[in-house]
Structures are given as structure tokens and as C-alpha cells.
């Protein structure tokens, strides 16, 4: 369908056809990155969930492989749901995943590669003793899912955690094992947060507070904090918090209780859910995948024959500068897609103006931009602007003293369609400035049957720092990173005019009382090869 084919992305992972959701079991094995994913082989809507499978040498170019696991046993006949891979010290791999049984009870199952010498890990064997974990007393049969990668404790036991809830309190249960076939539920919970509801796709991993490297999931000790992430079923948002893991009594305590899991900060303030990290032993980094769903209606997805993309994999690091958040940054391999670039040096964008940036076609771009605001304005007296909030503000069209200003991408010449990504500087009653990073989808499409939000959040800006953003633009998706990845916003948009050769980029400044100066470098991006590994003849 040519009408809808432009919505396909050029360098984001997406299935050839049909429905995809959560990333599952990412790992690096014998020279290949493996990505599994929740997949419906029969339709562009959720259902009949299997594990799709793809491999890559660089996390950007992907080869689709045959389905890794399908619902074919009583313990997963209603779906091979989300799970994780664990790489054991002897180099072998185990997978734990949730099965929805013949009675729709959620249980955890074990699988391992049929041929460990096969770098493609084409065939998987489900353990004959499955399920290996069933809902314990007090836990609902529909509230017990998504096991994490296991970690090794100093006394030689493996532990993993998985999400659940008790009443409206989201919780994470911990199981211990030595052999992956029999498990003991530990007393208490890893963590619980009242009012957050069911925790899906819990992730739990260490980050280094002293070095810019990723850590193996079993790393522990001084200079290490632990991240706990939960995907909130009620709001479909991924929240994380930094804290300390106490292996002795198996609890995790957040650094900042008011910014606890589910009530504090998020990986991404846009369309982004059910994410999962893995430790990439090949490049000593921790890499994050996230599911970017559709925000059009189901009928459109069925018409176009596919649904969802995965985010560009992001490296995750502890932010040593702020000490209170992670930074996320697209894997360096995405830069191999950069083609020609155009630089713009110190472009002055007057209050209330729009400046076109001539880069030719603007559907596949990597943009870095830095902004400076008139220092005179900052010194002057400006009215307090407390309680600014991207979502409830007037979006990019609303005007304040010191913002919004930024970029209009996937914009067409008349600006009838545009996706603004911008900063807004607000002033507190106590005179402090607070910077927000937002994306406004409200004019992203002339179609009226798609969801259009204004997204965003606060972004920490330290003394002396310029305001910087990086945008990955790819036809119907914009991934935006502020201040090196402290705050991230992903926009899923459906332009109807700003497509192919008609898509443009502009600078804009809707502040009433400040000029901004912008310097940018904009690359055209090549398409990635994302195609079947085998032709039909070989399968
Ligand atoms: N998706 C899976 C579940 C998980 C949910 C089912 C999160 O295992 O809780 O497709 O999107």
C-alpha cells in the first residue's frame, strides 16, 4: 500500500509485517546481537504471541530469522510472553519467559538453545519440567510476569526478579536458584511502591558511579548503584530510579524516596514502553531497547499491515555530573548511517520567528543543535513562571518570556504539519530557572484519527552548560535527547504532507523576550538493511 508505506521507518527495527511489542531476551552471542520480540505472526494487532527473532552485527542492520518460540505447550498455549536471557559464566545461555497457560495463568518457563554451537541460535528447546515458577499464594494468576536476566550473588546463587502487584501496590518478587530448574521464592520483596499498580517488564541492573562503562548484571560492590525499572501497566509508562541493592536481605532502597519507581523519573517522556537492557560484553556497555507502539487506530494498522518499531538501541550510563539520573545515548553504530552533513553556525532566531534550514529532503536525519539564550534577558527581571508542564502548556505555540524555542522537524513548507521539539525555561518563585524539554505532536499530522500529545519533562542543566539537543528523525518517528540524554522524548507521528521530498526543518523561537542563537550540524541518514536472513528457498 503506497499510501501508507511512507510511514515505515528507514533505520528503526520493525517487523516486515504484522504486530510487534516488547523487546525480549537481548544478548550478544558468538559475534551476533540477538533481539527477540513479542510478535503476532498472523495479524497487525496484539494476539497469538510468539517470539520473533532477528540478529545484527551492529545493532542497526538486522536480519530477520524464523520464529524462535511459538505457543505450543499447555504452559504457554495462550502466549509466549516477555522474558530475558542470561549468559552463564561457562558461555551457555538460558532464557526465562512468561507463558500464559491453557487456563490463562501466568507462569515462568525455561528454554535453552538446541545447538549452542550455532551463533544464530535458531532452535530453542523448552525445558520438559516447565513451568518452573507458578504464582505463589497471595499473588493473582494474572499478575505474575516478565522475569529479568538473572544475577549471581557473592555466595554463588542466581537470583532474578519479576513484577506483580498486591492490591494497587506494584511489587517485584525475587526468586533464587542454583540450576535454573528449581526456584525458591525469597521472603519479602525487592521493592514495592503503593499506588503504582501492576509492574510489567521489571529491569534491575548495576551502573558504575565512577567509570563510563557498562557493568555485567552480576556486578556488585563499591562504586556501583542499582537501577530498578518498572513498566506501569496502568499508564503504559517506563519509570526508573537509582538506588542501593542490599544483597544480604535482598532489598533495594531508592536514593530519593520522593522520586521512587513509578512516581519519579522516566526513561522517555514520549511513546515508549516495556523496555529492557542487556550487558554487551563485546563493547562493555549496557544497551537499552524500548518498544515504540502506534498511536493511530487499530483499523489503520490492519490496513497498513504492520505495527510498532523498536527504539534505536541506547547506551545507558549513570550521570556522574548530576548524580541523580541516567543518561541515554544512541549506540555509536547509528553514526555509520550518517551521509552528507550541513553546518549552521550561530544562527540568530529572533523572538517570535521561524528560520528555515536548507538541508534538502528531511525525512531521515541525525541533528545535533546547541542553543544560547540572550544573556541580557536572563539578567533582567522576568515574571515567575511556576508550575510549567509540557503536557498542560499550550505546546510549541504557547508563548512565555524564555521559550519555547527549538526545532520544527517533519514540517512541510506552509508549517501546516510540523513536529516541534524544544526547550522552555521557566522561573521559579524563588528565582531559580528550570529548563523543560518537550515535543509537541498537536500539529504533526493533518489526519485527525491519530493521537497527538504534547510530551516532555524537566531536564537538569548545570552551571555553564549550553542547551543541547540531538534528534533522530526517521519518517514517522523522532527520538529526541536533551543535555546528552538526561531527558529523552520519543514522538510517534503520522505526517501526511511532510513526507519524502516535502519534509523540511526549521528553527523557531516563540519566546516573547529573548533572542536565541543556534548552532547545528545536520546529517542525512542512510537507510539500514533490515531484511530476511534466509530467502524462502532456504527456510
Ligand atoms: N507484554 C507482554 C507481557 C508484558 C506486556 C505480552 C508488556 O509479558 O507484561 O505481550 O507490554
XYZ file of C-alpha atoms and ligand atoms in Angstrom:
550
model
C 0.000 0.000 0.000
C 1.883 3.016 -1.314
C -0.352 5.468 0.567
C 0.838 4.135 3.896
C 4.292 2.833 3.074
C 5.956 6.176 3.824
C 5.204 5.592 7.492
C 7.690 2.752 7.509
C 10.920 3.799 9.075
C 14.254 3.556 7.303
C 16.630 2.729 10.148
C 14.496 1.664 13.109
C 13.892 -2.030 13.662
C 10.383 -3.076 12.745
C 8.842 -6.335 11.560
C 8.387 -6.936 7.868
C 4.684 -7.281 8.559
C 2.244 -7.805 11.437
C 2.281 -6.853 15.097
C 5.307 -6.409 17.391
C 5.538 -5.318 21.024
C 8.113 -5.776 23.818
C 11.795 -6.438 23.121
C 12.768 -9.790 24.670
C 15.972 -11.565 25.646
C 18.527 -9.248 24.005
C 22.069 -10.620 24.117
C 25.407 -10.757 22.317
C 26.368 -14.343 21.418
C 29.235 -15.633 19.265
C 29.561 -12.440 17.238
C 25.874 -11.604 16.823
C 23.470 -9.340 18.642
C 20.178 -11.143 19.128
C 16.861 -9.412 19.503
C 13.702 -11.375 20.226
C 10.364 -9.640 20.361
C 6.718 -10.179 21.123
C 5.193 -10.919 17.744
C 1.859 -11.895 16.244
C 2.653 -13.825 13.046
C -0.956 -13.598 11.862
C -2.090 -10.007 12.178
C -1.201 -6.365 12.820
C -2.925 -6.357 16.243
C -1.820 -7.982 19.524
C -2.545 -11.715 19.897
C -1.190 -15.227 19.384
C 2.074 -14.027 20.855
C 5.281 -15.757 19.747
C 8.936 -14.796 19.934
C 10.096 -13.142 16.733
C 13.874 -13.203 16.257
C 16.439 -11.044 14.454
C 20.228 -10.777 14.517
C 22.631 -7.959 13.844
C 26.362 -7.321 13.764
C 25.979 -3.693 14.832
C 22.531 -3.182 16.444
C 21.421 -1.169 13.378
C 21.319 -3.512 10.372
C 19.112 -6.521 11.135
C 18.351 -9.876 9.635
C 15.013 -11.494 10.385
C 15.232 -15.142 11.437
C 12.481 -17.739 11.770
C 10.299 -17.543 14.897
C 12.286 -18.622 17.950
C 9.421 -19.897 20.115
C 5.713 -20.350 19.449
C 2.800 -21.192 21.787
C 2.749 -24.976 21.552
C 2.573 -26.349 25.113
C -0.143 -26.170 27.758
C 2.057 -23.820 29.790
C 2.343 -21.198 27.004
C -0.509 -22.001 24.625
C -2.061 -18.569 25.245
C 1.179 -16.786 24.507
C 4.962 -16.904 24.742
C 5.224 -13.658 26.630
C 8.075 -11.448 27.738
C 11.328 -12.802 29.106
C 15.061 -12.351 29.374
C 18.275 -14.161 28.541
C 21.061 -14.900 30.997
C 24.577 -15.660 29.827
C 26.200 -18.107 32.259
C 29.918 -17.960 33.139
C 30.569 -21.092 31.015
C 29.196 -19.228 27.969
C 25.856 -21.019 27.806
C 22.516 -19.229 27.527
C 19.264 -19.705 29.375
C 16.003 -17.960 28.709
C 13.204 -17.471 31.190
C 9.897 -16.237 29.830
C 6.294 -15.935 30.898
C 3.788 -18.378 29.479
C 0.065 -17.814 29.526
C -1.279 -21.324 30.167
C -4.309 -23.142 28.786
C -6.170 -21.591 31.739
C -4.549 -18.180 31.201
C -2.464 -18.499 34.360
C 0.861 -16.661 34.148
C 3.813 -18.997 34.790
C 7.560 -18.792 34.165
C 9.219 -21.185 31.740
C 12.778 -22.146 30.928
C 14.281 -22.624 27.458
C 17.770 -23.172 26.109
C 19.421 -23.295 22.669
C 19.124 -26.647 20.889
C 22.604 -26.168 19.429
C 24.900 -23.923 21.472
C 27.474 -24.002 18.664
C 25.016 -22.218 16.344
C 25.788 -18.479 16.507
C 22.308 -17.734 15.161
C 20.592 -19.667 17.984
C 17.915 -20.736 15.534
C 16.326 -23.519 17.567
C 15.155 -23.460 21.158
C 14.228 -26.309 23.479
C 11.643 -25.741 26.162
C 12.515 -27.493 29.417
C 10.329 -30.604 29.848
C 9.718 -29.725 33.527
C 8.061 -26.375 32.685
C 6.654 -24.336 34.286
C 9.484 -23.610 36.711
C 7.631 -20.905 38.673
C 3.892 -20.576 39.316
C 2.034 -17.766 41.108
C 2.710 -18.113 44.846
C -0.055 -17.785 47.479
C -1.399 -14.242 47.627
C -0.394 -13.383 44.053
C -3.068 -13.180 41.346
C -2.762 -15.651 38.491
C -2.867 -12.728 36.043
C -0.263 -10.685 37.929
C 2.934 -12.681 37.688
C 5.143 -11.999 34.708
C 8.267 -10.897 32.835
C 11.350 -12.410 34.544
C 14.581 -10.393 34.378
C 18.055 -11.516 33.457
C 19.459 -13.405 36.472
C 22.408 -12.163 38.524
C 24.897 -14.103 40.594
C 25.165 -13.308 44.303
C 28.522 -13.355 46.110
C 27.563 -16.706 47.736
C 27.024 -18.342 44.356
C 23.250 -18.307 43.975
C 21.393 -16.941 40.974
C 18.571 -14.521 41.565
C 16.018 -12.910 39.311
C 13.084 -10.636 39.875
C 9.669 -10.315 38.248
C 6.762 -7.942 38.545
C 3.432 -8.258 40.271
C 1.043 -6.295 42.467
C -0.844 -6.636 45.717
C -3.987 -4.525 45.627
C -2.680 -1.340 43.988
C 0.892 -1.692 45.230
C 3.356 -2.569 42.468
C 5.927 -5.083 43.670
C 8.919 -7.036 42.479
C 9.325 -10.641 43.716
C 12.733 -12.307 43.955
C 13.479 -15.961 43.215
C 16.702 -17.801 43.900
C 18.133 -20.803 42.060
C 21.363 -22.702 41.534
C 20.346 -24.752 38.480
C 17.576 -22.693 36.763
C 15.162 -25.609 37.074
C 14.114 -25.275 40.726
C 13.458 -21.955 42.400
C 12.890 -20.626 45.868
C 10.781 -17.504 46.429
C 12.691 -15.258 48.835
C 10.926 -13.595 51.755
C 9.700 -10.051 51.301
C 10.069 -8.178 48.021
C 12.904 -6.419 46.223
C 10.793 -3.281 46.316
C 7.170 -2.102 46.485
C 5.543 1.233 45.683
C 1.933 1.867 46.731
C -0.455 3.175 44.091
C 1.651 2.194 41.084
C -0.380 -0.904 40.104
C 0.932 -3.885 38.169
C 4.656 -3.791 37.352
C 5.429 -5.232 33.936
C 8.835 -5.861 32.403
C 10.833 -5.087 35.544
C 14.517 -4.473 34.841
C 17.220 -4.486 37.522
C 20.888 -3.783 36.847
C 24.058 -2.191 38.212
C 25.606 1.039 36.919
C 29.096 2.329 37.635
C 29.226 5.628 39.514
C 32.908 6.174 38.690
C 33.522 4.906 35.160
C 31.768 5.427 31.839
C 31.355 1.728 31.126
C 28.521 -0.734 31.431
C 28.534 -3.430 34.099
C 27.746 -7.102 33.967
C 24.363 -7.765 35.569
C 26.094 -9.578 38.460
C 28.467 -6.689 39.283
C 28.271 -5.593 42.868
C 30.263 -3.572 45.397
C 31.670 -0.066 45.884
C 31.180 2.426 43.043
C 28.009 0.665 41.983
C 24.379 1.761 42.150
C 21.438 -0.324 41.032
C 18.689 0.806 38.693
C 15.191 -0.561 39.196
C 12.766 -0.044 36.315
C 9.109 -0.952 36.072
C 6.719 -0.611 33.161
C 3.449 0.573 34.665
C 0.570 -1.382 33.197
C -1.980 1.282 34.217
C -0.302 4.222 32.450
C 1.935 2.340 29.954
C 4.993 4.288 31.056
C 8.531 3.162 31.967
C 9.760 4.564 35.283
C 13.159 4.007 36.837
C 15.009 5.028 39.961
C 18.584 4.824 41.186
C 19.274 3.145 44.486
C 21.285 0.694 46.521
C 20.890 -3.065 46.420
C 21.365 -4.938 49.699
C 22.160 -8.486 48.697
C 22.050 -9.783 52.322
C 18.355 -9.159 52.800
C 17.547 -8.791 49.137
C 16.058 -5.339 49.124
C 16.679 -2.269 47.052
C 16.331 1.244 48.522
C 15.894 4.304 46.286
C 18.359 7.188 46.676
C 15.469 9.610 46.659
C 12.207 8.228 48.077
C 10.121 11.019 46.544
C 11.386 10.006 43.096
C 10.758 6.295 43.662
C 9.928 3.812 40.869
C 6.618 4.746 39.241
C 6.349 8.188 40.809
C 9.659 9.774 39.765
C 11.631 9.865 36.544
C 11.145 8.069 33.255
C 13.413 6.751 30.536
C 11.418 8.541 27.887
C 8.577 11.024 28.163
C 7.086 10.143 24.783
C 5.741 6.936 23.283
C 7.991 4.286 24.830
C 7.246 1.145 26.840
C 8.278 -2.327 28.034
C 11.990 -1.582 27.673
C 14.805 -3.950 28.554
C 18.588 -3.638 28.910
C 21.367 -6.162 28.425
C 25.065 -6.091 29.149
C 27.009 -6.101 25.894
C 30.212 -7.928 26.844
C 31.565 -7.256 23.335
C 31.731 -3.487 23.867
C 31.463 -3.285 27.667
C 28.277 -1.280 27.641
C 24.710 -1.613 28.826
C 22.249 -1.253 25.972
C 18.563 -0.396 26.257
C 15.804 -1.381 23.833
C 12.261 0.021 24.058
C 9.010 -0.676 22.267
C 7.539 2.287 20.390
C 3.925 1.455 19.672
C 1.497 3.062 17.284
C -0.706 5.997 18.224
C -3.046 5.715 15.257
C -6.072 3.446 15.419
C -6.111 -0.306 15.005
C -8.013 -0.160 11.705
C -5.135 1.849 10.201
C -2.596 -0.687 11.461
C -4.553 -3.507 9.877
C -4.724 -1.542 6.625
C -1.000 -0.859 6.596
C -0.289 -4.446 7.673
C 2.228 -3.831 10.455
C 2.518 -2.151 13.840
C 5.318 -0.830 16.057
C 9.031 -0.128 15.915
C 11.877 -0.567 18.399
C 13.854 2.467 19.524
C 17.424 2.850 18.301
C 19.321 0.913 20.996
C 20.641 3.323 23.642
C 23.717 3.096 25.824
C 22.769 3.692 29.455
C 25.167 5.311 31.940
C 24.932 6.854 35.384
C 25.094 10.657 35.071
C 28.176 11.475 37.126
C 27.521 15.209 36.723
C 24.077 15.342 38.304
C 24.317 12.134 40.342
C 20.547 11.800 40.175
C 19.675 10.332 36.790
C 20.873 8.136 33.956
C 21.947 9.355 30.562
C 20.824 7.503 27.442
C 22.583 7.868 24.115
C 22.010 6.166 20.743
C 24.626 3.443 20.164
C 27.613 4.827 18.260
C 26.916 2.401 15.392
C 23.960 4.530 14.274
C 26.535 7.121 13.195
C 27.655 4.731 10.441
C 24.436 5.741 8.645
C 25.464 9.406 8.511
C 25.861 10.683 4.935
C 26.414 14.316 3.956
C 26.121 16.978 6.603
C 25.306 20.675 6.702
C 26.500 23.007 9.435
C 24.833 26.175 10.622
C 26.877 28.463 12.807
C 25.371 30.923 15.290
C 22.030 31.465 13.582
C 20.125 34.211 15.397
C 16.465 33.337 15.890
C 14.628 36.453 16.979
C 11.742 36.368 19.443
C 8.652 35.180 17.591
C 10.392 33.980 14.441
C 10.894 30.890 12.314
C 14.080 30.271 10.291
C 14.217 27.598 7.551
C 17.296 25.377 7.476
C 18.063 24.224 3.971
C 19.179 20.608 4.140
C 17.147 19.244 1.235
C 14.941 16.270 1.993
C 14.422 15.951 5.703
C 12.851 12.573 6.444
C 15.993 10.739 7.614
C 18.204 12.954 9.744
C 20.575 12.992 12.675
C 20.590 16.518 14.155
C 22.774 17.997 16.860
C 21.913 21.526 17.975
C 23.036 23.877 20.701
C 21.192 26.962 21.831
C 22.201 30.032 23.741
C 19.730 32.492 25.101
C 20.386 36.243 25.273
C 22.237 36.719 28.500
C 20.751 40.220 28.909
C 17.288 38.743 29.179
C 18.367 36.308 31.849
C 19.734 39.178 33.933
C 16.571 41.254 33.608
C 13.555 40.821 35.841
C 11.174 38.298 34.452
C 7.964 37.082 35.890
C 7.894 33.815 37.742
C 6.515 31.051 35.633
C 5.952 28.350 38.192
C 4.366 25.036 37.508
C 5.282 24.871 33.827
C 4.400 21.477 32.433
C 4.993 20.438 28.799
C 1.782 18.471 28.608
C -0.584 21.063 30.001
C 1.167 24.060 28.416
C -0.012 25.446 25.092
C 2.695 23.376 23.387
C 5.083 24.987 20.914
C 2.549 27.693 20.018
C 2.181 28.914 23.594
C 4.449 31.877 24.361
C 6.407 32.597 27.514
C 9.191 35.018 28.330
C 12.002 32.496 27.772
C 10.526 29.921 25.471
C 9.613 27.735 23.773
C 12.463 27.603 21.234
C 13.953 24.766 19.250
C 13.366 22.844 16.043
C 10.424 22.042 13.814
C 11.001 18.691 12.138
C 8.865 16.660 9.731
C 7.485 20.066 8.804
C 6.038 20.993 5.447
C 6.647 24.387 3.827
C 3.442 26.062 4.995
C 4.014 24.597 8.511
C 0.529 23.079 8.344
C 2.301 19.942 9.520
C 5.221 20.147 11.955
C 6.643 18.347 14.972
C 8.315 20.889 17.283
C 10.992 19.715 19.743
C 12.013 22.475 22.118
C 13.286 23.917 25.344
C 11.274 26.100 27.665
C 12.939 27.952 30.508
C 10.653 28.639 33.438
C 11.394 30.714 36.505
C 10.514 29.561 39.994
C 9.123 31.879 42.667
C 12.485 31.539 44.390
C 14.140 32.969 41.269
C 15.697 29.717 40.040
C 15.450 28.737 36.410
C 14.116 25.339 35.467
C 14.503 24.036 31.929
C 11.973 21.773 30.247
C 12.387 19.648 27.144
C 9.211 18.970 25.202
C 7.859 17.656 21.901
C 4.528 18.789 20.518
C 2.599 16.387 18.280
C -0.545 18.504 18.068
C 0.174 19.690 14.509
C 2.213 16.657 13.443
C -0.449 15.365 11.092
C -3.457 16.627 9.179
C -5.055 13.243 9.869
C -7.494 13.569 12.738
C -7.765 9.944 13.809
C -4.329 9.790 15.432
C -3.337 10.630 18.988
C -1.376 13.905 19.287
C 0.180 14.706 22.638
C 2.486 17.348 23.986
C 5.158 15.378 25.812
C 8.187 16.211 27.913
C 9.693 16.939 31.270
C 12.246 18.825 33.302
C 15.849 18.481 32.161
C 18.778 19.165 34.526
C 21.037 21.934 33.161
C 24.216 22.611 35.119
C 26.024 25.908 35.609
C 27.777 26.971 32.411
C 26.151 24.358 30.170
C 24.625 25.309 26.834
C 21.266 23.852 25.941
C 21.888 20.947 23.611
C 19.670 18.500 21.832
C 20.076 15.596 19.461
C 17.274 14.348 17.249
C 16.986 11.167 15.222
C 14.307 11.768 12.591
C 13.038 8.736 10.676
C 9.828 9.298 8.642
C 7.247 8.706 11.367
C 9.381 8.764 14.481
C 11.536 11.369 16.206
C 13.774 10.333 19.112
C 14.973 13.456 20.956
C 17.756 13.634 23.557
C 18.429 16.723 25.701
C 21.662 17.511 27.575
C 23.456 14.391 26.427
C 20.495 12.136 27.172
C 19.357 13.268 30.631
C 15.820 13.688 29.327
C 14.516 11.827 26.299
C 11.262 12.192 24.357
C 10.114 9.926 21.525
C 7.383 11.135 19.175
C 5.403 8.723 17.020
C 3.840 10.889 14.333
C 1.879 10.427 11.119
C 2.529 13.299 8.722
C 0.502 13.181 5.517
C 2.178 16.140 3.713
C 5.600 16.438 5.328
C 6.802 13.237 3.711
C 9.680 12.337 1.411
C 10.864 15.414 -0.541
C 8.303 17.681 1.122
C 9.690 17.310 4.657
C 11.699 20.273 5.967
C 13.464 21.516 9.107
C 13.121 24.936 10.747
C 14.384 26.716 13.807
C 11.730 28.506 15.826
C 11.625 30.796 18.803
C 8.321 31.607 20.448
C 9.814 33.379 23.436
C 8.420 36.892 23.846
C 11.525 38.496 25.296
C 14.646 36.681 24.174
C 16.592 36.020 21.022
C 18.335 32.697 20.821
C 21.448 31.756 18.886
C 21.619 28.257 17.472
C 24.489 26.216 16.022
C 23.683 22.943 14.333
C 25.078 20.035 12.406
C 22.558 18.034 10.402
C 23.339 14.736 8.700
C 21.307 12.961 6.085
C 20.898 9.382 7.243
C 21.189 6.327 5.075
C 18.623 3.541 5.336
C 19.625 0.436 7.259
C 19.316 -3.044 5.801
C 16.568 -4.785 7.718
C 15.612 -7.879 5.770
C 15.239 -11.673 5.990
C 18.452 -13.608 6.643
C 17.301 -16.521 4.513
C 15.358 -16.394 1.307
C 12.278 -18.624 1.228
C 14.182 -21.355 -0.527
C 16.456 -21.842 2.486
C 13.672 -21.896 5.045
N 3.609 -7.563 27.105
C 3.746 -8.994 27.274
C 3.677 -9.226 28.748
C 4.099 -7.915 29.299
C 3.449 -6.942 28.373
C 2.668 -9.695 26.499
C 4.061 -5.579 28.400
O 4.534 -10.294 29.152
O 3.725 -7.764 30.642
O 2.778 -9.421 25.122
O 3.824 -4.854 27.235
